[in-house]
mmCIF file of N, CA and C in Angstrom:
data_model
loop_
_atom_site.group_PDB
_atom_site.id
_atom_site.type_symbol
_atom_site.label_atom_id
_atom_site.label_comp_id
_atom_site.label_asym_id
_atom_site.label_seq_id
_atom_site.Cartn_x
_atom_site.Cartn_y
_atom_site.Cartn_z
ATOM 1 N N ARG A 209 37.456 24.511 20.774
ATOM 2 C CA ARG A 209 36.661 23.341 20.428
ATOM 3 C C ARG A 209 35.231 23.414 21.129
ATOM 4 N N ASP A 210 34.861 24.656 21.425
ATOM 5 C CA ASP A 210 33.518 24.837 21.968
ATOM 6 C C ASP A 210 32.468 24.588 20.923
ATOM 7 N N LEU A 211 31.292 24.081 21.300
ATOM 8 C CA LEU A 211 30.103 23.815 20.459
ATOM 9 C C LEU A 211 28.979 24.543 21.045
ATOM 10 N N LEU A 212 28.307 25.489 20.243
ATOM 11 C CA LEU A 212 27.215 26.176 20.683
ATOM 12 C C LEU A 212 26.024 25.950 19.660
ATOM 13 N N ILE A 213 24.896 25.507 20.095
ATOM 14 C CA ILE A 213 23.762 25.217 19.262
ATOM 15 C C ILE A 213 22.579 26.170 19.709
ATOM 16 N N LEU A 214 22.150 26.953 18.844
ATOM 17 C CA LEU A 214 21.004 27.886 19.090
ATOM 18 C C LEU A 214 19.895 27.548 18.235
ATOM 19 N N THR A 215 18.639 27.400 18.822
ATOM 20 C CA THR A 215 17.499 27.028 18.002
ATOM 21 C C THR A 215 16.236 27.483 18.738
ATOM 22 N N ALA A 216 15.052 27.157 18.299
ATOM 23 C CA ALA A 216 13.855 27.607 18.937
ATOM 24 C C ALA A 216 12.866 26.369 18.910
ATOM 25 N N ASP A 217 11.782 26.471 19.668
ATOM 26 C CA ASP A 217 10.909 25.347 19.757
ATOM 27 C C ASP A 217 9.747 25.493 18.773
ATOM 28 N N HIS A 218 9.539 26.641 18.113
ATOM 29 C CA HIS A 218 8.551 26.869 17.201
ATOM 30 C C HIS A 218 8.896 28.157 16.400
ATOM 31 N N GLY A 219 8.175 28.363 15.317
ATOM 32 C CA GLY A 219 8.440 29.543 14.516
ATOM 33 C C GLY A 219 7.174 30.454 14.511
ATOM 34 N N CYS A 220 7.346 31.721 14.526
ATOM 35 C CA CYS A 220 6.313 32.711 14.417
ATOM 36 C C CYS A 220 6.579 33.693 13.320
ATOM 37 N N ASP A 221 5.648 33.850 12.458
ATOM 38 C CA ASP A 221 5.737 34.836 11.403
ATOM 39 C C ASP A 221 5.631 36.241 11.838
ATOM 40 N N PRO A 222 6.615 37.084 11.781
ATOM 41 C CA PRO A 222 6.513 38.418 12.378
ATOM 42 C C PRO A 222 5.466 39.271 11.666
ATOM 43 N N THR A 223 5.017 38.846 10.465
ATOM 44 C CA THR A 223 3.993 39.741 9.790
ATOM 45 C C THR A 223 2.499 39.261 10.199
ATOM 46 N N ASP A 224 2.432 38.248 10.954
ATOM 47 C CA ASP A 224 1.128 37.744 11.401
ATOM 48 C C ASP A 224 0.719 38.505 12.713
ATOM 49 N N VAL A 225 -0.512 38.886 12.800
ATOM 50 C CA VAL A 225 -0.981 39.585 13.960
ATOM 51 C C VAL A 225 -1.164 38.705 15.252
ATOM 52 N N SER A 226 -1.310 37.414 15.096
ATOM 53 C CA SER A 226 -1.476 36.576 16.189
ATOM 54 C C SER A 226 -0.132 36.105 16.798
ATOM 55 N N THR A 227 -0.263 35.518 17.934
ATOM 56 C CA THR A 227 0.941 34.892 18.632
ATOM 57 C C THR A 227 1.012 33.390 18.446
ATOM 58 N N ASP A 228 0.180 32.865 17.624
ATOM 59 C CA ASP A 228 0.179 31.446 17.349
ATOM 60 C C ASP A 228 1.362 31.040 16.531
ATOM 61 N N HIS A 229 1.775 29.774 16.728
ATOM 62 C CA HIS A 229 2.881 29.218 15.970
ATOM 63 C C HIS A 229 2.546 29.129 14.499
ATOM 64 N N THR A 230 3.137 30.025 13.711
ATOM 65 C CA THR A 230 2.654 30.184 12.333
ATOM 66 C C THR A 230 3.705 29.668 11.298
ATOM 67 N N ARG A 231 4.888 29.141 11.738
ATOM 68 C CA ARG A 231 5.856 28.672 10.784
ATOM 69 C C ARG A 231 6.271 27.304 11.305
ATOM 70 N N GLU A 232 6.590 26.473 10.339
ATOM 71 C CA GLU A 232 7.024 25.166 10.692
ATOM 72 C C GLU A 232 8.581 25.002 10.704
ATOM 73 N N TYR A 233 9.273 26.008 10.186
ATOM 74 C CA TYR A 233 10.718 26.023 10.262
ATOM 75 C C TYR A 233 11.141 26.981 11.395
ATOM 76 N N VAL A 234 12.282 26.528 11.989
ATOM 77 C CA VAL A 234 12.858 27.297 13.144
ATOM 78 C C VAL A 234 14.361 27.512 12.754
ATOM 79 N N PRO A 235 14.997 28.565 13.357
ATOM 80 C CA PRO A 235 16.432 28.738 13.066
ATOM 81 C C PRO A 235 17.274 27.723 13.758
ATOM 82 N N LEU A 236 18.378 27.328 13.074
ATOM 83 C CA LEU A 236 19.311 26.578 13.687
ATOM 84 C C LEU A 236 20.752 27.173 13.382
ATOM 85 N N LEU A 237 21.307 27.716 14.382
ATOM 86 C CA LEU A 237 22.633 28.331 14.340
ATOM 87 C C LEU A 237 23.632 27.513 15.140
ATOM 88 N N VAL A 238 24.713 27.083 14.600
ATOM 89 C CA VAL A 238 25.747 26.230 15.163
ATOM 90 C C VAL A 238 27.068 26.970 15.131
ATOM 91 N N TYR A 239 27.737 27.040 16.220
ATOM 92 C CA TYR A 239 29.077 27.563 16.315
ATOM 93 C C TYR A 239 29.985 26.465 16.831
ATOM 94 N N TYR A 240 31.030 26.129 16.028
ATOM 95 C CA TYR A 240 32.061 25.182 16.480
ATOM 96 C C TYR A 240 33.393 25.924 16.419
ATOM 97 N N GLY A 241 34.000 26.127 17.538
ATOM 98 C CA GLY A 241 35.245 26.921 17.627
ATOM 99 C C GLY A 241 36.404 26.493 16.697
ATOM 100 N N ALA A 242 36.467 25.230 16.487
ATOM 101 C CA ALA A 242 37.595 24.819 15.666
ATOM 102 C C ALA A 242 37.413 24.992 14.151
ATOM 103 N N ARG A 243 36.170 25.370 13.713
ATOM 104 C CA ARG A 243 35.853 25.598 12.337
ATOM 105 C C ARG A 243 36.014 27.067 12.046
ATOM 106 N N LYS A 244 36.686 27.434 10.955
ATOM 107 C CA LYS A 244 36.971 28.845 10.655
ATOM 108 C C LYS A 244 36.007 29.383 9.570
ATOM 109 N N GLU A 245 35.401 28.488 8.832
ATOM 110 C CA GLU A 245 34.494 28.859 7.741
ATOM 111 C C GLU A 245 33.107 28.377 7.980
ATOM 112 N N GLY A 246 32.080 28.983 7.420
ATOM 113 C CA GLY A 246 30.706 28.569 7.534
ATOM 114 C C GLY A 246 30.468 27.318 6.789
ATOM 115 N N VAL A 247 29.386 26.567 7.168
ATOM 116 C CA VAL A 247 28.894 25.397 6.559
ATOM 117 C C VAL A 247 27.359 25.500 6.519
ATOM 118 N N ASP A 248 26.815 25.239 5.358
ATOM 119 C CA ASP A 248 25.358 25.185 5.166
ATOM 120 C C ASP A 248 24.884 23.834 5.689
ATOM 121 N N LEU A 249 24.124 23.804 6.784
ATOM 122 C CA LEU A 249 23.635 22.569 7.289
ATOM 123 C C LEU A 249 22.292 22.064 6.635
ATOM 124 N N GLY A 250 21.749 22.877 5.694
ATOM 125 C CA GLY A 250 20.527 22.612 5.025
ATOM 126 C C GLY A 250 19.372 22.680 5.858
ATOM 127 N N ILE A 251 18.258 22.187 5.325
ATOM 128 C CA ILE A 251 17.012 22.109 6.104
ATOM 129 C C ILE A 251 16.993 20.786 6.812
ATOM 130 N N ARG A 252 17.013 20.770 8.046
ATOM 131 C CA ARG A 252 16.997 19.594 8.880
ATOM 132 C C ARG A 252 15.610 18.989 8.906
ATOM 133 N N THR A 253 15.489 17.683 9.082
ATOM 134 C CA THR A 253 14.097 17.048 9.084
ATOM 135 C C THR A 253 13.458 16.991 10.427
ATOM 136 N N SER A 254 14.211 17.217 11.483
ATOM 137 C CA SER A 254 13.682 17.048 12.798
ATOM 138 C C SER A 254 14.561 17.643 13.899
ATOM 139 N N PHE A 255 13.955 17.984 15.075
ATOM 140 C CA PHE A 255 14.801 18.295 16.206
ATOM 141 C C PHE A 255 15.763 17.147 16.655
ATOM 142 N N THR A 256 15.341 15.919 16.295
ATOM 143 C CA THR A 256 16.131 14.774 16.652
ATOM 144 C C THR A 256 17.567 14.844 16.059
ATOM 145 N N ASP A 257 17.728 15.653 15.014
ATOM 146 C CA ASP A 257 19.073 15.817 14.373
ATOM 147 C C ASP A 257 19.985 16.475 15.435
ATOM 148 N N ILE A 258 19.504 17.449 16.223
ATOM 149 C CA ILE A 258 20.265 17.984 17.285
ATOM 150 C C ILE A 258 20.699 17.009 18.367
ATOM 151 N N GLY A 259 19.658 16.215 18.740
ATOM 152 C CA GLY A 259 19.940 15.184 19.800
ATOM 153 C C GLY A 259 20.954 14.166 19.326
ATOM 154 N N GLN A 260 20.805 13.773 18.080
ATOM 155 C CA GLN A 260 21.760 12.670 17.503
ATOM 156 C C GLN A 260 23.169 13.367 17.412
ATOM 157 N N THR A 261 23.288 14.630 17.073
ATOM 158 C CA THR A 261 24.565 15.285 17.056
ATOM 159 C C THR A 261 25.179 15.329 18.438
ATOM 160 N N LEU A 262 24.365 15.660 19.462
ATOM 161 C CA LEU A 262 24.910 15.703 20.873
ATOM 162 C C LEU A 262 25.340 14.276 21.305
ATOM 163 N N ALA A 263 24.623 13.264 20.936
ATOM 164 C CA ALA A 263 25.016 11.870 21.198
ATOM 165 C C ALA A 263 26.399 11.594 20.611
ATOM 166 N N ASP A 264 26.613 12.026 19.384
ATOM 167 C CA ASP A 264 27.906 11.907 18.793
ATOM 168 C C ASP A 264 28.987 12.640 19.566
ATOM 169 N N VAL A 265 28.777 13.912 19.933
ATOM 170 C CA VAL A 265 29.776 14.714 20.551
ATOM 171 C C VAL A 265 30.095 14.077 21.945
ATOM 172 N N PHE A 266 29.129 13.549 22.674
ATOM 173 C CA PHE A 266 29.432 13.007 24.029
ATOM 174 C C PHE A 266 29.758 11.542 23.980
ATOM 175 N N GLY A 267 29.678 10.911 22.814
ATOM 176 C CA GLY A 267 30.008 9.512 22.679
ATOM 177 C C GLY A 267 29.132 8.576 23.413
ATOM 178 N N VAL A 268 27.791 8.932 23.435
ATOM 179 C CA VAL A 268 26.764 8.070 24.094
ATOM 180 C C VAL A 268 26.005 7.325 23.062
ATOM 181 N N GLN A 269 25.147 6.389 23.490
ATOM 182 C CA GLN A 269 24.429 5.563 22.587
ATOM 183 C C GLN A 269 23.568 6.416 21.610
ATOM 184 N N LYS A 270 23.622 5.954 20.352
ATOM 185 C CA LYS A 270 22.856 6.653 19.383
ATOM 186 C C LYS A 270 21.368 6.470 19.566
ATOM 187 N N MET A 271 20.643 7.489 19.205
ATOM 188 C CA MET A 271 19.170 7.439 19.286
ATOM 189 C C MET A 271 18.591 6.737 18.063
ATOM 190 N N LYS A 272 17.358 6.417 18.193
ATOM 191 C CA LYS A 272 16.702 5.616 17.150
ATOM 192 C C LYS A 272 16.454 6.528 15.905
ATOM 193 N N ASN A 273 16.168 7.818 16.240
ATOM 194 C CA ASN A 273 15.825 8.739 15.067
ATOM 195 C C ASN A 273 16.829 9.865 15.009
ATOM 196 N N GLY A 274 16.906 10.506 13.815
ATOM 197 C CA GLY A 274 17.698 11.741 13.693
ATOM 198 C C GLY A 274 19.037 11.409 12.873
ATOM 199 N N THR A 275 19.545 12.475 12.357
ATOM 200 C CA THR A 275 20.853 12.389 11.621
ATOM 201 C C THR A 275 21.805 13.407 12.204
ATOM 202 N N SER A 276 22.893 12.919 12.672
ATOM 203 C CA SER A 276 23.900 13.881 13.203
ATOM 204 C C SER A 276 24.475 14.732 12.137
ATOM 205 N N PHE A 277 24.649 16.004 12.429
ATOM 206 C CA PHE A 277 25.396 16.890 11.570
ATOM 207 C C PHE A 277 26.855 17.187 11.990
ATOM 208 N N LEU A 278 27.275 16.418 12.942
ATOM 209 C CA LEU A 278 28.638 16.503 13.425
ATOM 210 C C LEU A 278 29.654 16.307 12.215
ATOM 211 N N PRO A 279 29.463 15.309 11.432
ATOM 212 C CA PRO A 279 30.380 15.223 10.284
ATOM 213 C C PRO A 279 30.544 16.397 9.421
ATOM 214 N N GLN A 280 29.429 17.171 9.341
ATOM 215 C CA GLN A 280 29.517 18.368 8.456
ATOM 216 C C GLN A 280 30.293 19.452 9.069
ATOM 217 N N ILE A 281 30.312 19.542 10.450
ATOM 218 C CA ILE A 281 31.019 20.604 11.040
ATOM 219 C C ILE A 281 32.359 20.307 11.624
ATOM 220 N N ARG A 282 32.637 18.930 11.743
ATOM 221 C CA ARG A 282 33.934 18.518 12.294
ATOM 222 C C ARG A 282 35.079 19.025 11.456
ATOM 223 N N VAL A 283 36.176 19.332 12.119
ATOM 224 C CA VAL A 283 37.378 19.724 11.364
ATOM 225 C C VAL A 283 38.412 18.625 11.685
ATOM 226 N N ASP A 284 38.902 17.921 10.650
ATOM 227 C CA ASP A 284 39.823 16.846 10.899
ATOM 228 C C ASP A 284 41.264 17.286 11.034
#
């Protein structure tokens, strides 16, 4: 039942010569040990989705913004 969330704080286009933040999308990889098959989480609207998901996991007060993706990865 481990949950691992990997992401980045910005995106950089590997074909661009600068080191500036050149992409608005960043990777989001989520591993949930109880789930045996993959799930497409789609394009998230904000980093707050991660925070909202963690609020769900730990059963703490919901945040004002964000949409939890816990229902998408939960195994009943």
